[in-house]
Amino acid sequence: MPSLYDLSLVELESWVAERGQPKYRARQVWEWAYRHLAPSYDEMTNVPAALRASLAAGLPFPAMDTVREQTSDDALTRKRLIRLHDGKLIESVLMLYDPRSESRGRATVCVSSQAGCAMGCGFCATGQAGFERNLTTGEIAAQVIAFAREQKAHAKAASGRAITNVVFMGMGEPMANYNAVWRAVETLHSPEGFGLAARHFTISTVGLTQGIRKLGGESLQVGLAVSLHAPDDALRQSMISTAHRYPLAEIVGACREYIEATGRRVTFEYCLIENVNDAPEQAQALGRLLKGLLCHVNLIPVNPTADAGIRRPARARTLAFQRELAASGIACTVRVEKGVEISAACGQLRGDASHRPDAAPQQIAISGR
Ligand code: SAH
Ligand code: SF4
């Protein structure tokens, strides 16, 4: 059965009309759900009780139980483990930014688009656990609404900021679940409801070229991040088991088309792993690959996962890589990692109630996402 959050406003209007009710009732429900962040139909006091009862029976709120919530030591990052109606576990993360930082005032929700992931990146905890299923539009939107509701409840506290950004950088490959992801963007963008501006969404992909092209043709222009991790196909294929399907030349070609279609800058993510992809010559090769593209590279020192063989480079080596890339004319920063000690950082989400790395590594903080 679909949930309330699975429907668009137009679909909700049809649902209401099919039950002999005027269309404006749908808009009332929509406003309650996405503007006032009502947790149930009971709050919707200007909607007739009989309609509320049939909505609750036919279009329930999605079943998303928080199994556990962890907060980082600085209290700015919260990771939530959620059980879906069929028992599958996903994680979402809320990241608040230090008022003194460049990104001050932001409150970013990092959402999952799938339970697990089939793309097979060896350094990613989600990838190591394998694929379970796609999330629905409602399950994606609900992750954002749940944090928004909680933030609203803390409105008087400094931490009670409204959600300002949504990034598809949690569990799963969003382009492999394109339609549900895109509908969730449209729902959360809807000016009649949640009203988040298109440029405040970022979709991160491991490089599914059909998805990149499709995104370039959408009327809403959201941010695109592409996870590259290697300057050549042989190395990339050794790191990502499905990378042979998407050669780098095709990915870069799709990004070029996307930039031409939208005029927007693409972010490339490059996860730095010691002695794998962190050599200065590899930075030069990356510079050659991306030459002339309107882009920015985010260098992410790899976060610890269960695979003990993977280490982040020493800080000096990371900075040397950055310098080399910058020298070849590519804008690049080293990403601030948030919530590493609660395994809430990039690549650490695995829907596992027990996982926790033994030690929080040194954080390298130069610039945030
Ligand atoms: N599947 C999409 C989006 C989710 S992953 C993608 O791969 O882009 C979000 C980001 O986390 C990606 O850039 C990914 O490369 C990065 N990542 C994965 N494992 C990581 C790890 N162990 N340390 C740091 N970043 C990691
Ligand atoms: Fe999937 Fe992204 Fe993890 Fe790769 S990095 S396994 S694509 S979630």
PDB file of N, CA and C in Angstrom, residues 205-207 226-230 232-241 243 246-248 251:
ATOM      1  N   THR A 205      26.375  10.296  -7.583  1.00  0.00           N
ATOM      2  CA  THR A 205      26.320   9.015  -8.294  1.00  0.00           C
ATOM      3  C   THR A 205      27.713   8.458  -8.517  1.00  0.00           C
ATOM      4  N   VAL A 206      27.785   7.138  -8.583  1.00  0.00           N
ATOM      5  CA  VAL A 206      29.066   6.491  -8.860  1.00  0.00           C
ATOM      6  C   VAL A 206      29.370   6.553 -10.371  1.00  0.00           C
ATOM      7  N   GLY A 207      28.451   7.153 -11.136  1.00  0.00           N
ATOM      8  CA  GLY A 207      28.765   7.401 -12.549  1.00  0.00           C
ATOM      9  C   GLY A 207      27.823   6.741 -13.539  1.00  0.00           C
ATOM     10  N   VAL A 226      29.704  13.456  -8.754  1.00  0.00           N
ATOM     11  CA  VAL A 226      30.057  12.187  -9.390  1.00  0.00           C
ATOM     12  C   VAL A 226      31.280  11.611  -8.683  1.00  0.00           C
ATOM     13  N   SER A 227      31.157  10.380  -8.213  1.00  0.00           N
ATOM     14  CA  SER A 227      32.238   9.744  -7.468  1.00  0.00           C
ATOM     15  C   SER A 227      33.208   9.090  -8.450  1.00  0.00           C
ATOM     16  N   LEU A 228      34.389   9.650  -8.579  1.00  0.00           N
ATOM     17  CA  LEU A 228      35.357   9.126  -9.561  1.00  0.00           C
ATOM     18  C   LEU A 228      36.357   8.164  -8.928  1.00  0.00           C
ATOM     19  N   HIS A 229      37.097   8.635  -7.960  1.00  0.00           N
ATOM     20  CA  HIS A 229      38.043   7.843  -7.156  1.00  0.00           C
ATOM     21  C   HIS A 229      39.301   7.369  -7.854  1.00  0.00           C
ATOM     22  N   ALA A 230      39.351   7.474  -9.171  1.00  0.00           N
ATOM     23  CA  ALA A 230      40.557   7.000  -9.865  1.00  0.00           C
ATOM     24  C   ALA A 230      40.699   7.765 -11.173  1.00  0.00           C
ATOM     25  N   ASP A 232      42.147   6.471 -13.917  1.00  0.00           N
ATOM     26  CA  ASP A 232      42.152   5.572 -15.085  1.00  0.00           C
ATOM     27  C   ASP A 232      41.227   4.383 -14.830  1.00  0.00           C
ATOM     28  N   ASP A 233      40.766   3.770 -15.933  1.00  0.00           N
ATOM     29  CA  ASP A 233      39.750   2.715 -15.813  1.00  0.00           C
ATOM     30  C   ASP A 233      40.251   1.473 -15.096  1.00  0.00           C
ATOM     31  N   ALA A 234      41.525   1.113 -15.328  1.00  0.00           N
ATOM     32  CA  ALA A 234      42.014  -0.129 -14.711  1.00  0.00           C
ATOM     33  C   ALA A 234      41.962  -0.018 -13.190  1.00  0.00           C
ATOM     34  N   LEU A 235      42.447   1.088 -12.675  1.00  0.00           N
ATOM     35  CA  LEU A 235      42.437   1.272 -11.217  1.00  0.00           C
ATOM     36  C   LEU A 235      40.994   1.372 -10.713  1.00  0.00           C
ATOM     37  N   ARG A 236      40.180   2.108 -11.458  1.00  0.00           N
ATOM     38  CA  ARG A 236      38.787   2.299 -11.010  1.00  0.00           C
ATOM     39  C   ARG A 236      38.067   0.941 -10.930  1.00  0.00           C
ATOM     40  N   GLN A 237      38.346   0.093 -11.934  1.00  0.00           N
ATOM     41  CA  GLN A 237      37.679  -1.209 -11.932  1.00  0.00           C
ATOM     42  C   GLN A 237      38.160  -2.097 -10.788  1.00  0.00           C
ATOM     43  N   SER A 238      39.367  -1.858 -10.323  1.00  0.00           N
ATOM     44  CA  SER A 238      39.836  -2.665  -9.190  1.00  0.00           C
ATOM     45  C   SER A 238      39.207  -2.181  -7.876  1.00  0.00           C
ATOM     46  N   MET A 239      38.703  -0.965  -7.883  1.00  0.00           N
ATOM     47  CA  MET A 239      38.099  -0.404  -6.661  1.00  0.00           C
ATOM     48  C   MET A 239      36.582  -0.559  -6.631  1.00  0.00           C
ATOM     49  N   ILE A 240      35.963  -0.595  -7.830  1.00  0.00           N
ATOM     50  CA  ILE A 240      34.492  -0.609  -7.947  1.00  0.00           C
ATOM     51  C   ILE A 240      34.126  -1.765  -8.861  1.00  0.00           C
ATOM     52  N   SER A 241      33.463  -2.788  -8.338  1.00  0.00           N
ATOM     53  CA  SER A 241      33.316  -4.014  -9.138  1.00  0.00           C
ATOM     54  C   SER A 241      32.429  -3.835 -10.372  1.00  0.00           C
ATOM     55  N   ALA A 243      32.476  -1.015 -12.260  1.00  0.00           N
ATOM     56  CA  ALA A 243      32.963   0.160 -13.002  1.00  0.00           C
ATOM     57  C   ALA A 243      33.187  -0.117 -14.494  1.00  0.00           C
ATOM     58  N   TYR A 246      30.840   1.516 -16.878  1.00  0.00           N
ATOM     59  CA  TYR A 246      30.846   2.973 -17.057  1.00  0.00           C
ATOM     60  C   TYR A 246      32.276   3.480 -17.159  1.00  0.00           C
ATOM     61  N   PRO A 247      32.882   3.349 -18.353  1.00  0.00           N
ATOM     62  CA  PRO A 247      34.256   3.833 -18.522  1.00  0.00           C
ATOM     63  C   PRO A 247      34.345   5.342 -18.240  1.00  0.00           C
ATOM     64  N   LEU A 248      35.506   5.751 -17.758  1.00  0.00           N
ATOM     65  CA  LEU A 248      35.689   7.158 -17.376  1.00  0.00           C
ATOM     66  C   LEU A 248      35.398   8.122 -18.531  1.00  0.00           C
ATOM     67  N   ILE A 251      31.769   8.676 -18.660  1.00  0.00           N
ATOM     68  CA  ILE A 251      31.296   9.476 -17.520  1.00  0.00           C
ATOM     69  C   ILE A 251      31.620  10.954 -17.744  1.00  0.00           C
TER      70      ILE A 251
END
